[in-house]
Coordinates of C-alpha atoms and ligand atoms in Angstrom, one line a residue:
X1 CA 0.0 0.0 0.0
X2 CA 1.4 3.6 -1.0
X3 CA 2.1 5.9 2.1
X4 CA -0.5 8.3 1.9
X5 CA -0.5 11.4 3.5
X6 CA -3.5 12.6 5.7
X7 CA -4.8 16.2 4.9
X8 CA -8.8 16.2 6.8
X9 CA -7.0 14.6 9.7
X10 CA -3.7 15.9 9.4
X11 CA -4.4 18.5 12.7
X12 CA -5.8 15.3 14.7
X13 CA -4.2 14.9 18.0
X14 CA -1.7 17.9 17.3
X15 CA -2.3 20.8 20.8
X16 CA -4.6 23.8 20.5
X17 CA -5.7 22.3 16.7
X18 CA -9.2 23.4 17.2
X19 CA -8.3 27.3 17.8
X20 CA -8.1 29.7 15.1
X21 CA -4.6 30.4 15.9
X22 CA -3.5 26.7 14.9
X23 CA -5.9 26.8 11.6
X24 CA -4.4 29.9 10.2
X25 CA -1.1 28.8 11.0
X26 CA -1.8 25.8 8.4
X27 CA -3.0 28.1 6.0
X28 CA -6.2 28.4 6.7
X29 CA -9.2 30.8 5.9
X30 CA -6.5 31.9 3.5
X31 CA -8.3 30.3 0.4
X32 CA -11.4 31.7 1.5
X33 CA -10.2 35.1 1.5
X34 CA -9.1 34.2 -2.4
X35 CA -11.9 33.1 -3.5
X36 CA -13.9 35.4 -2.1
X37 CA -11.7 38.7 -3.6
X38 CA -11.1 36.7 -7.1
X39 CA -14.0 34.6 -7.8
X40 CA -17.3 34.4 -8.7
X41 CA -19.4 31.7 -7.2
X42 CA -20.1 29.7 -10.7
X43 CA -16.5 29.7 -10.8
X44 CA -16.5 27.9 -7.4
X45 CA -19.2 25.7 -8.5
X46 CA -16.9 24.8 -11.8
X47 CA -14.2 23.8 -8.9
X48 CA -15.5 21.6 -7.1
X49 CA -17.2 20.0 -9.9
X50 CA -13.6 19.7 -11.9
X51 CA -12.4 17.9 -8.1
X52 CA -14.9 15.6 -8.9
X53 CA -16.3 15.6 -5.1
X54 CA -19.2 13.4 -4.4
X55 CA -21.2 13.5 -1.1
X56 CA -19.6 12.3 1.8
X57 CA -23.0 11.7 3.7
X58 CA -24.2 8.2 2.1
X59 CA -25.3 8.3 -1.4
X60 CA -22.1 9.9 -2.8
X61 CA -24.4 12.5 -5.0
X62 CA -21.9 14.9 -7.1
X63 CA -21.5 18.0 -4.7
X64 CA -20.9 20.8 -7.4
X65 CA -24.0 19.0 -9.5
X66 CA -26.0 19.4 -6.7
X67 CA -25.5 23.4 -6.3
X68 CA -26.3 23.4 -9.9
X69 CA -29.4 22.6 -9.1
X70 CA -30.4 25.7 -6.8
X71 CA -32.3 28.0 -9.4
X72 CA -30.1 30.5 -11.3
X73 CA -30.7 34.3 -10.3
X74 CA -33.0 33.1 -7.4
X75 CA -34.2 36.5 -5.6
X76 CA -34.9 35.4 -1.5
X77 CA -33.0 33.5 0.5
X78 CA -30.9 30.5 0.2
X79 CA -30.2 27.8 3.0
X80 CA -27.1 25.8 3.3
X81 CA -27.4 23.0 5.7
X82 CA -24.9 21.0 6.9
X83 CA -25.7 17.8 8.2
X84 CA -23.5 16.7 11.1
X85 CA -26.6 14.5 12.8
X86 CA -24.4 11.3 12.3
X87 CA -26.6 8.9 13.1
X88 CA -25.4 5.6 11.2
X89 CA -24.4 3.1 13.2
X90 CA -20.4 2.7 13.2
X91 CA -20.0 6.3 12.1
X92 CA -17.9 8.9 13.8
X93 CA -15.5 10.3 11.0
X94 CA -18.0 14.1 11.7
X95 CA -17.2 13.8 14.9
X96 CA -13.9 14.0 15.2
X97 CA -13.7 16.8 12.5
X98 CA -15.6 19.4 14.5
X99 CA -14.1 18.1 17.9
X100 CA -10.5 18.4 16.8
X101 CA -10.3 20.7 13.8
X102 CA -13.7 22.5 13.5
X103 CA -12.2 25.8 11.4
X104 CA -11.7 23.1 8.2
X105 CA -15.7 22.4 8.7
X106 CA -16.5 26.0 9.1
X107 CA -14.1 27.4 6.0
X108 CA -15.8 24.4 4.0
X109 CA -19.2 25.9 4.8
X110 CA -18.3 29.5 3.9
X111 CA -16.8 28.4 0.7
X112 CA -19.7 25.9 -0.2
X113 CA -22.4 29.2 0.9
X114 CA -20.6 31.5 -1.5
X115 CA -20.9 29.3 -4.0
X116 CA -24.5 28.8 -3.3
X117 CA -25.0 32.5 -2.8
X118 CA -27.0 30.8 0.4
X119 CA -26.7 33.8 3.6
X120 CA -27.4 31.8 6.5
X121 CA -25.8 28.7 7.0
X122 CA -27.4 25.7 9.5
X123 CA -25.3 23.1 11.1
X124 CA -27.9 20.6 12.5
X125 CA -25.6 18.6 15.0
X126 CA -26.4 15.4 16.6
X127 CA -28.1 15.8 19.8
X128 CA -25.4 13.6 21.5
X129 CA -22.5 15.6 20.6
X130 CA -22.1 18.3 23.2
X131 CA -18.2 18.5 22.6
X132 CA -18.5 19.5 19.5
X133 CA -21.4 21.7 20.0
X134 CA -18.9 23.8 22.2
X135 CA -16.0 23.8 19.3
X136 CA -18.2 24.6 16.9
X137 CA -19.6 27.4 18.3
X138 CA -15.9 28.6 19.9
X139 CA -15.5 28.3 16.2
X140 CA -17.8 30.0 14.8
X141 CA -17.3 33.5 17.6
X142 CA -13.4 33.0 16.7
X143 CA -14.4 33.7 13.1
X144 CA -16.9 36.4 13.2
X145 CA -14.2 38.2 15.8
X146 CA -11.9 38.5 12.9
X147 CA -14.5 39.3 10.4
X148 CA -14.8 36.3 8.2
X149 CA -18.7 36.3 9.4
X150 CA -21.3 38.4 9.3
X151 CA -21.7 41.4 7.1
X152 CA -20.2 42.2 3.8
X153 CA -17.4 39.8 4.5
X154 CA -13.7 41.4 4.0
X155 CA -15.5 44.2 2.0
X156 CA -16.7 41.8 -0.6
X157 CA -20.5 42.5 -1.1
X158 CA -20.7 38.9 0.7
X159 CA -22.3 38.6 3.9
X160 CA -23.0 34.7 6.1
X161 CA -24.2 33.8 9.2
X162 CA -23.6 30.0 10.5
X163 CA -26.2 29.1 13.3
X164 CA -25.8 25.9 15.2
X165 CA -29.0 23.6 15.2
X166 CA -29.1 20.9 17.6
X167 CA -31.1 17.5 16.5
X168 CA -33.9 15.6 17.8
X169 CA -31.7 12.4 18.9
X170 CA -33.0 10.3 16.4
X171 CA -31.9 8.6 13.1
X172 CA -33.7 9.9 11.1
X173 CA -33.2 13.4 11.5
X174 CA -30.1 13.0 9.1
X175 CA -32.0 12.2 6.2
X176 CA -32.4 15.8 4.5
X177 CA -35.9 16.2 4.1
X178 CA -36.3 15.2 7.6
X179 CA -33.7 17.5 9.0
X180 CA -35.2 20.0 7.5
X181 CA -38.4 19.9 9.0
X182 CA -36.5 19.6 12.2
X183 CA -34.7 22.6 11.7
X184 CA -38.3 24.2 10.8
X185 CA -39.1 23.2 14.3
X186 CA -41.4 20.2 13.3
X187 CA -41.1 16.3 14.1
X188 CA -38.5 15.1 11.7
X189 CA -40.7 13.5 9.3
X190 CA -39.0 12.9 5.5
X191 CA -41.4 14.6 2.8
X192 CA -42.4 13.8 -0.6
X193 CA -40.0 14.6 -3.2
X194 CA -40.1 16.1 -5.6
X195 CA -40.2 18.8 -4.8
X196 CA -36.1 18.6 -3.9
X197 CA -34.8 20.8 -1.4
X198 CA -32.5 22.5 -4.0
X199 CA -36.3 23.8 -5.1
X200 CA -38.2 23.9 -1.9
X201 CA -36.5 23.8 1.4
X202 CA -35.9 25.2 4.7
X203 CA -38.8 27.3 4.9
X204 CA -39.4 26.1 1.5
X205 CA -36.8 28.0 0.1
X206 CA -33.9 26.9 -2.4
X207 CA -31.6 24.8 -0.1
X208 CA -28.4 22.4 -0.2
X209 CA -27.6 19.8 2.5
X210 CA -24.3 18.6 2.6
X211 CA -22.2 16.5 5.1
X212 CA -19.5 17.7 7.4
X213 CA -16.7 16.0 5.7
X214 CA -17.7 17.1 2.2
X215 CA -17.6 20.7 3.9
X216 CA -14.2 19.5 4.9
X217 CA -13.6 18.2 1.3
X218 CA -14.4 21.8 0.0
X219 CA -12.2 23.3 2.1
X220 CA -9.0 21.0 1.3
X221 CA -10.2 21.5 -2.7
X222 CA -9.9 25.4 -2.3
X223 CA -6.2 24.7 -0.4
X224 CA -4.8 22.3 -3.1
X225 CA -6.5 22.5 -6.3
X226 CA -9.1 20.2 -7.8
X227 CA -5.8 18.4 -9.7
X228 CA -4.7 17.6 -6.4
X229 CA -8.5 16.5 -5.3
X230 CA -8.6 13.9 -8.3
X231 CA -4.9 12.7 -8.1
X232 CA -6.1 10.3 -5.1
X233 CA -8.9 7.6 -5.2
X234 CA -10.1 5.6 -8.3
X235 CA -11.0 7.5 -11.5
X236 CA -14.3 7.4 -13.5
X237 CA -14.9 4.4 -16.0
X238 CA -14.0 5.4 -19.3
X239 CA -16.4 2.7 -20.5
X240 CA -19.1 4.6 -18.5
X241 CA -20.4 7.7 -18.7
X242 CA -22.7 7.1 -15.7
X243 CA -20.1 6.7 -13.5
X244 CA -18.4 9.4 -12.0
X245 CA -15.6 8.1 -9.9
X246 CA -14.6 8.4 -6.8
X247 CA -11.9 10.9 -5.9
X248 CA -10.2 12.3 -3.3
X249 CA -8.8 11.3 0.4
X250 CA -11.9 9.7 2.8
X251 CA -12.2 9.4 6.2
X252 CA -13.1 5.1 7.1
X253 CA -14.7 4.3 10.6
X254 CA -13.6 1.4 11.5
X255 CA -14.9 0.0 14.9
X256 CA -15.9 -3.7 16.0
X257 CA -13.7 -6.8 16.4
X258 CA -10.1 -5.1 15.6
X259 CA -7.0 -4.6 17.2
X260 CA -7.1 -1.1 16.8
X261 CA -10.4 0.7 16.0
X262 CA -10.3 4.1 14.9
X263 CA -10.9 6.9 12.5
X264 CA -8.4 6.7 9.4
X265 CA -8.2 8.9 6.3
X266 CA -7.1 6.7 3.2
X267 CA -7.6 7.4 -0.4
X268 CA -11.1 6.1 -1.5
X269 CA -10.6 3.3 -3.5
X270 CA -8.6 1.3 0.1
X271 CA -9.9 -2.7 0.0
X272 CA -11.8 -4.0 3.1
X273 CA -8.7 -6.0 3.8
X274 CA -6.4 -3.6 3.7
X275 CA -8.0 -1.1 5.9
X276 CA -8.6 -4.2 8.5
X277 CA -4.8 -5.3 8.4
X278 CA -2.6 -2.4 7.4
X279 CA -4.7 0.0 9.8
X280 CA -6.4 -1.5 12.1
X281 CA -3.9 -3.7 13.2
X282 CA -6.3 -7.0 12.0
X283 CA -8.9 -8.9 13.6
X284 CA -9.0 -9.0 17.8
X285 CA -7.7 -11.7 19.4
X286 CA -6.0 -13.8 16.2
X287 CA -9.8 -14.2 15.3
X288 CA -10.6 -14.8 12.0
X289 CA -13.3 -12.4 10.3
X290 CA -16.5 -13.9 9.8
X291 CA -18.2 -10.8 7.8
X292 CA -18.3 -6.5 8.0
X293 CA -20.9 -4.0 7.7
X294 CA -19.0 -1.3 5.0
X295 CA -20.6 1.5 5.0
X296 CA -22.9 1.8 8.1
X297 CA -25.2 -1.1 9.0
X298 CA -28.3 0.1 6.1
X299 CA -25.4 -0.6 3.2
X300 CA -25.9 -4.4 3.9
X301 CA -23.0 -7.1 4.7
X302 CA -19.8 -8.3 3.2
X303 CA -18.5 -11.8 3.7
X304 CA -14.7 -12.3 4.7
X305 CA -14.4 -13.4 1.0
X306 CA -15.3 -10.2 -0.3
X307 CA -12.8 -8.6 2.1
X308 CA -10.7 -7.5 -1.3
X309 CA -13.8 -5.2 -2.4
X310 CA -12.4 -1.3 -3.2
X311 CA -14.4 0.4 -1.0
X312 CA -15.5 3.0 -3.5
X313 CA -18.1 4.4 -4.5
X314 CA -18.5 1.4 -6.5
X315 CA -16.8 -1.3 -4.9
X316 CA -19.4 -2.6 -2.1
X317 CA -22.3 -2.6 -4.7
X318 CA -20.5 -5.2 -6.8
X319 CA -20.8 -8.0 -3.9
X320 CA -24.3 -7.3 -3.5
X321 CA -24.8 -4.0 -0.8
X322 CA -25.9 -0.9 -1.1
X323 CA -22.6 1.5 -1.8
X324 CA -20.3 2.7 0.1
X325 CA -22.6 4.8 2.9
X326 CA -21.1 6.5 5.4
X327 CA -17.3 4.2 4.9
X328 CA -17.8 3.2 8.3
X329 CA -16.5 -0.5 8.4
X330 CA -17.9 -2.7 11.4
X331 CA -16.1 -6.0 11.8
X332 CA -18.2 -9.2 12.7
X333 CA -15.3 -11.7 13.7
X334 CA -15.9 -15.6 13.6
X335 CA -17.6 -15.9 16.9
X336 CA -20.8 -14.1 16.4
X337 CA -23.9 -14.7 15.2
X338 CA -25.1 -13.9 11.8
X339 CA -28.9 -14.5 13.7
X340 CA -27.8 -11.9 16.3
X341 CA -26.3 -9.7 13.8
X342 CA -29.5 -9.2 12.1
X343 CA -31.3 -9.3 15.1
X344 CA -29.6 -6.0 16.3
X345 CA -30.3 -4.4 12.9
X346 CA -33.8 -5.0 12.5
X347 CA -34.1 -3.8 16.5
X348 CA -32.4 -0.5 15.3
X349 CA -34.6 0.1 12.2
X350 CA -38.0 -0.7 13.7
X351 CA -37.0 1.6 16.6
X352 CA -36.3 4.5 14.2
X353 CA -39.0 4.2 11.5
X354 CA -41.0 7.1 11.7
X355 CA -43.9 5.8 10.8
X356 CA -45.3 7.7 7.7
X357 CA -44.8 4.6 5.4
X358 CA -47.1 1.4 6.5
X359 CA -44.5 -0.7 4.4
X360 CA -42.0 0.6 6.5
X361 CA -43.4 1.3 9.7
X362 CA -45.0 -2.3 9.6
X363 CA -42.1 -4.2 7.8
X364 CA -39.7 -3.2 10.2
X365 CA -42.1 -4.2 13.1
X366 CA -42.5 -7.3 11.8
X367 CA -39.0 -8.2 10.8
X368 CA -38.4 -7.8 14.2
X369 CA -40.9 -9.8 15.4
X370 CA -39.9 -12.8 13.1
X371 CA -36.5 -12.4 14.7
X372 CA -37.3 -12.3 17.8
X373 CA -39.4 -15.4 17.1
X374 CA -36.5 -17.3 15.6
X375 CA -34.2 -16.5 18.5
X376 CA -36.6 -17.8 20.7
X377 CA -36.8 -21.2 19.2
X378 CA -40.0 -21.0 17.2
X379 CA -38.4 -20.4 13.8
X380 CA -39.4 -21.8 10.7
X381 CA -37.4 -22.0 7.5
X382 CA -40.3 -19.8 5.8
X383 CA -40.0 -17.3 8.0
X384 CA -36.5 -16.5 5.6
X385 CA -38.7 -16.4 2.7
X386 CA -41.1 -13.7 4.2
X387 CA -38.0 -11.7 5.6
X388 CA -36.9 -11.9 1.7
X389 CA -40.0 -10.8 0.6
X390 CA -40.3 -7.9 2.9
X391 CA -36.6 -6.8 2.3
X392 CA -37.1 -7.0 -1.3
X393 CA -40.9 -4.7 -1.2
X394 CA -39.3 -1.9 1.1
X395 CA -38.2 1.2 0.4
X396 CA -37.5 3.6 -2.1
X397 CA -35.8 1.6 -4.3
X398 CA -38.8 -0.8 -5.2
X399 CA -40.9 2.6 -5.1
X400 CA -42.9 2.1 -2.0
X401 CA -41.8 4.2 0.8
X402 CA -41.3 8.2 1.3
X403 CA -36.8 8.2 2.1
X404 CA -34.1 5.3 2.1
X405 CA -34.2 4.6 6.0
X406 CA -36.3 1.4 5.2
X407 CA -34.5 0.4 2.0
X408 CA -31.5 0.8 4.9
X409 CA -33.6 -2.0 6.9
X410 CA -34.1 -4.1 4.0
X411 CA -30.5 -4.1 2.8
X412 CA -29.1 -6.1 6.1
X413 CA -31.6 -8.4 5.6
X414 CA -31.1 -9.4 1.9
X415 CA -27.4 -9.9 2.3
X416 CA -27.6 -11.4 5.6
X417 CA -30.1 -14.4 4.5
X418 CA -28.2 -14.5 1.0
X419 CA -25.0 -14.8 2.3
X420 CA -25.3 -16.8 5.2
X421 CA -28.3 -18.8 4.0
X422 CA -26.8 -22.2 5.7
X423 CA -26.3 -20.4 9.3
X424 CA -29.4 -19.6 9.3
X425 CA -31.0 -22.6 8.5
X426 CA -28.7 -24.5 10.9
X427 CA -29.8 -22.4 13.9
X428 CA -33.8 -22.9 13.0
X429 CA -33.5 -26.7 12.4
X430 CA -31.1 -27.2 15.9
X431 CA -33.1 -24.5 17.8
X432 CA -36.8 -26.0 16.5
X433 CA -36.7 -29.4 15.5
X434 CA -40.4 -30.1 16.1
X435 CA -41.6 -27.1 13.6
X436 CA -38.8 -25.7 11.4
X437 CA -40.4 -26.6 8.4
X438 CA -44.4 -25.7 9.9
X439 CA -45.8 -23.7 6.6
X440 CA -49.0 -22.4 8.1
X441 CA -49.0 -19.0 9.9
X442 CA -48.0 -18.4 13.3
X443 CA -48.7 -16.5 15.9
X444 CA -46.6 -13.5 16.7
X445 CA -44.3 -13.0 19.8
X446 CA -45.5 -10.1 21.6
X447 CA -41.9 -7.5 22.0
X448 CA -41.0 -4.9 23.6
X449 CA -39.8 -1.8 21.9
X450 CA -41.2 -1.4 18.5
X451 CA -44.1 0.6 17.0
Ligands
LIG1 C1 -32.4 7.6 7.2 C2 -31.3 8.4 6.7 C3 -30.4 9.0 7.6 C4 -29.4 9.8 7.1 N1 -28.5 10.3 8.0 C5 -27.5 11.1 7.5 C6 -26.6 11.7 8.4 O1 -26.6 11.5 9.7 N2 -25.6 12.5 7.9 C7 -25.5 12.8 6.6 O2 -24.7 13.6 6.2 N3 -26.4 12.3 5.7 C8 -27.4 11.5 6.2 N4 -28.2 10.9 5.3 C9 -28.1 11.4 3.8 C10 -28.8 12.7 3.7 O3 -30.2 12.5 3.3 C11 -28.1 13.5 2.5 O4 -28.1 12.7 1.4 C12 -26.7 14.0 2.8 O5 -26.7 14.8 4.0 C13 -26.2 14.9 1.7 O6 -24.9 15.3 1.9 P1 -23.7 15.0 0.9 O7 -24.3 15.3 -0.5 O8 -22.6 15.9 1.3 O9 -23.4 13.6 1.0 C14 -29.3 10.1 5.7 C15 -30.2 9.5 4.8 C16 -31.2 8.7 5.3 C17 -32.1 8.1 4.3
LIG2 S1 -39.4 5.1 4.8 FE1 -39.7 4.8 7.0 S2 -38.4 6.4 8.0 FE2 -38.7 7.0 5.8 S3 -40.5 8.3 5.8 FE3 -41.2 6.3 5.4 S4 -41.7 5.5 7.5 FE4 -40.5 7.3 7.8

């Protein structure tokens, strides 16, 4: 593996590297300033769309394609919000950027506004984060002391304001619709689209949502140069036009059964494998790995097998799971459960359905239920055939549901009962060898905790 030098991270751990002090003395706010005197903000737009930055966030949607969207010579306001709610299991990468180097997040977002020509600026932060509530904001005083908020910035005609928003606690409140009904003061609830929030938004004005680290991207882009930006990671299929690659440095949770979990920036395009071994030290314990999650638990399941995956923006989807999500790898080692595994996921997602979808608010229930009835000895080997069906008939990929959290419950699922069909079917026959294969329905177990 190349030696690869870390640029989002590179002030992590280092004393003081959250002041302003410490962020200007590493060139920061610097581009900004450039930017702001030399450019216009199509010509910013043009950047980051010649870096070739996609999303950080989950669905790895083409950032400067996005602001494209926001409508030309729009007269009233325009919302940035940037979503540091961080809710997907195994994901922590936001975290650390606005605990330890929160001026990178905040030049990102003044960057990204001007090129949106948004004026105010939201961060909706995940209610659990009170650390980097207090950075952020020391953050965001430190900057509007030395005039890079607020008013006609630096005498440019540009003026921002960055509010902190604090979320809801729960998962959904990261998905953008949702957040921004939050940030509108409402219950979180994910609306129709279209319209798309680059149309109708916060206060149903033109609006962009983008993650922390892609704030962080933007900032990094405006320090080295979109040439620098797309020297890293894996480039776009010639073959393809629909692909766009996947460029630049990214920031991989990795957390479970290693030696040494941890937040590591690699260029995108790292295998499974290698991030395992060559960062984190290999599996705990001289286990061998049975499986990991790659992208937060909705993007599904690899088995050890697939371990030499790219994780891409590609990669995971070509061994059967979502995409790449949030890059934050969980390791399942050898000892554990595939049954528990997807036990714990369909807990998760039927306690953070909202409820607006019956298929859903219902399919998650029930998921769980069937679960819960297989762990307590009363499987059956069709119960795996309904999971199927239900994983495969939820969410917004099949068309039947408002946002992705449920096709994020059905994803774990499908790869869990595809991949580790036998394990499954070993545990139902040894755990119910009276009625595995019963055909007629059951009744429910009654459970605690879901809708
Ligand atoms: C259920 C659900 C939860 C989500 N949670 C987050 C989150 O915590 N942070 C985030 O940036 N994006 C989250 N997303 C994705 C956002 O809807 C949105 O695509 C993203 O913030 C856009 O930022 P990006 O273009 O910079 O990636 C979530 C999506 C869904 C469906
Ligand atoms: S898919 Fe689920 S979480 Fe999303 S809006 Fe529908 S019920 Fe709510």
């Amino acid at each position: 593996m190349p030696p690869f030098e870390p640029v989002l991270l590179e002030a992590v751990g280092t004393p003081e590297s959250h002041t302003l002090e410490s962020y200007r003395s590493r060139g920061g706010y610097a581009p900004f300033e450039t930017l702001l005197a030399e450019k216009q903000p199509t010509e910013v737009i043009e950047l980051v769309k010649s870096a070739g930055l996609r999303g950080r966030g989950g669905a790895g949607f083409p950032t400067g394609v996005k602001w494209g969207f926001l409508p030309k010579d729009h007269p009233g306001p325009i919302y940035l919000c940037v979503n540091a709610d961080e809710s997907e299991p195994g994901t922590f990468n936001n975290r650390i950027l606005m605990e330890d180097d929160p001026h990178q997040v905040i030049e990102g977002t003044m960057i990204s506004s001007y090129a949106t020509r948004a004026t105010t600026a939201y961060i909706y932060l995940r209610y659990e984060y009170p650390h980097a509530w207090d950075r952020l904001q020391a953050a965001i005083d430190e900057a509007s002391a030395a005039g890079l908020l607020g008013d006609n910035i630096k005498g440019s005609g540009f003026s921002l304001n960055i509010y902190l928003h604090r979320g809801a606690a729960a998962y959904i409140c990261g998905e953008e619709t949702g957040l921004i009904e939050s940030i509108e003061g409402k219950r979180a609830w994910p609306r129709i689209k279209p319209p798309f929030p680059a149309i109708e938004g916060v206060f149903r004005k033109p609006t962009v949502v983008n993650n922390i680290e892609t704030m962080a991207c933007v900032a990094q882009i405006a320090r080295r140069g979109p040439d620098w930006f797309r020297s890293i990671g894996v480039p776009a299929d010639p073959e393809n036009p629909r692909d766009p690659g996947s460029y630049g440095p990214k920031l991989y949770c990795l957390s479970g059964h290693v030696e040494k979990p941890g937040c590591y920036e690699a260029p995108l395009g790292i295998t499974l494998r290698e991030l395992i071994n060559d960062y984190g030290g290999g599996v705990w314990k001289g286990r061998k790995a049975k499986a990991a999650i790659p992208g937060g638990i909705s993007m599904g399941l690899m088995t050890e097998a697939e371990f030499d995956t790219p994780l891409d923006f590609k990669g995971p989807g070509t061994v059967g799971c979502m995409g790449l999500g949030t890059a934050a790898v969980v390791v399942i080692d050898e000892t554990v459960s595939i049954v528990d595994f997807l036990h714990n996921s369909c807990r998760f997602f039927a306690h953070e359905s909202c409820g607006q979808c019956t298929p859903c608010r219902e399919g998650t229930s029930w998921n769980l239920r069937i679960l819960e009835r297989i762990r307590a000895g009363k499987g059956r080997l069709k119960d795996l055939e309904i999971l199927l069906e239900n994983g495969n008939t939820m969410g917004m990929m099949p068309g039947s549901t408002i946002c992705g959290l449920a096709d994020g419950a059905a994803w774990p699922i499908k790869n869990a009962i595809n991949k580790f069909r036998d394990e499954f079917e070993d545990y139902i026959k040894r755990t119910n060898p009276e009625g595995w294969m019963v055909t007629d329905p059951v009744p429910a177990l009654q459970i605690v905790g879901a809708h």
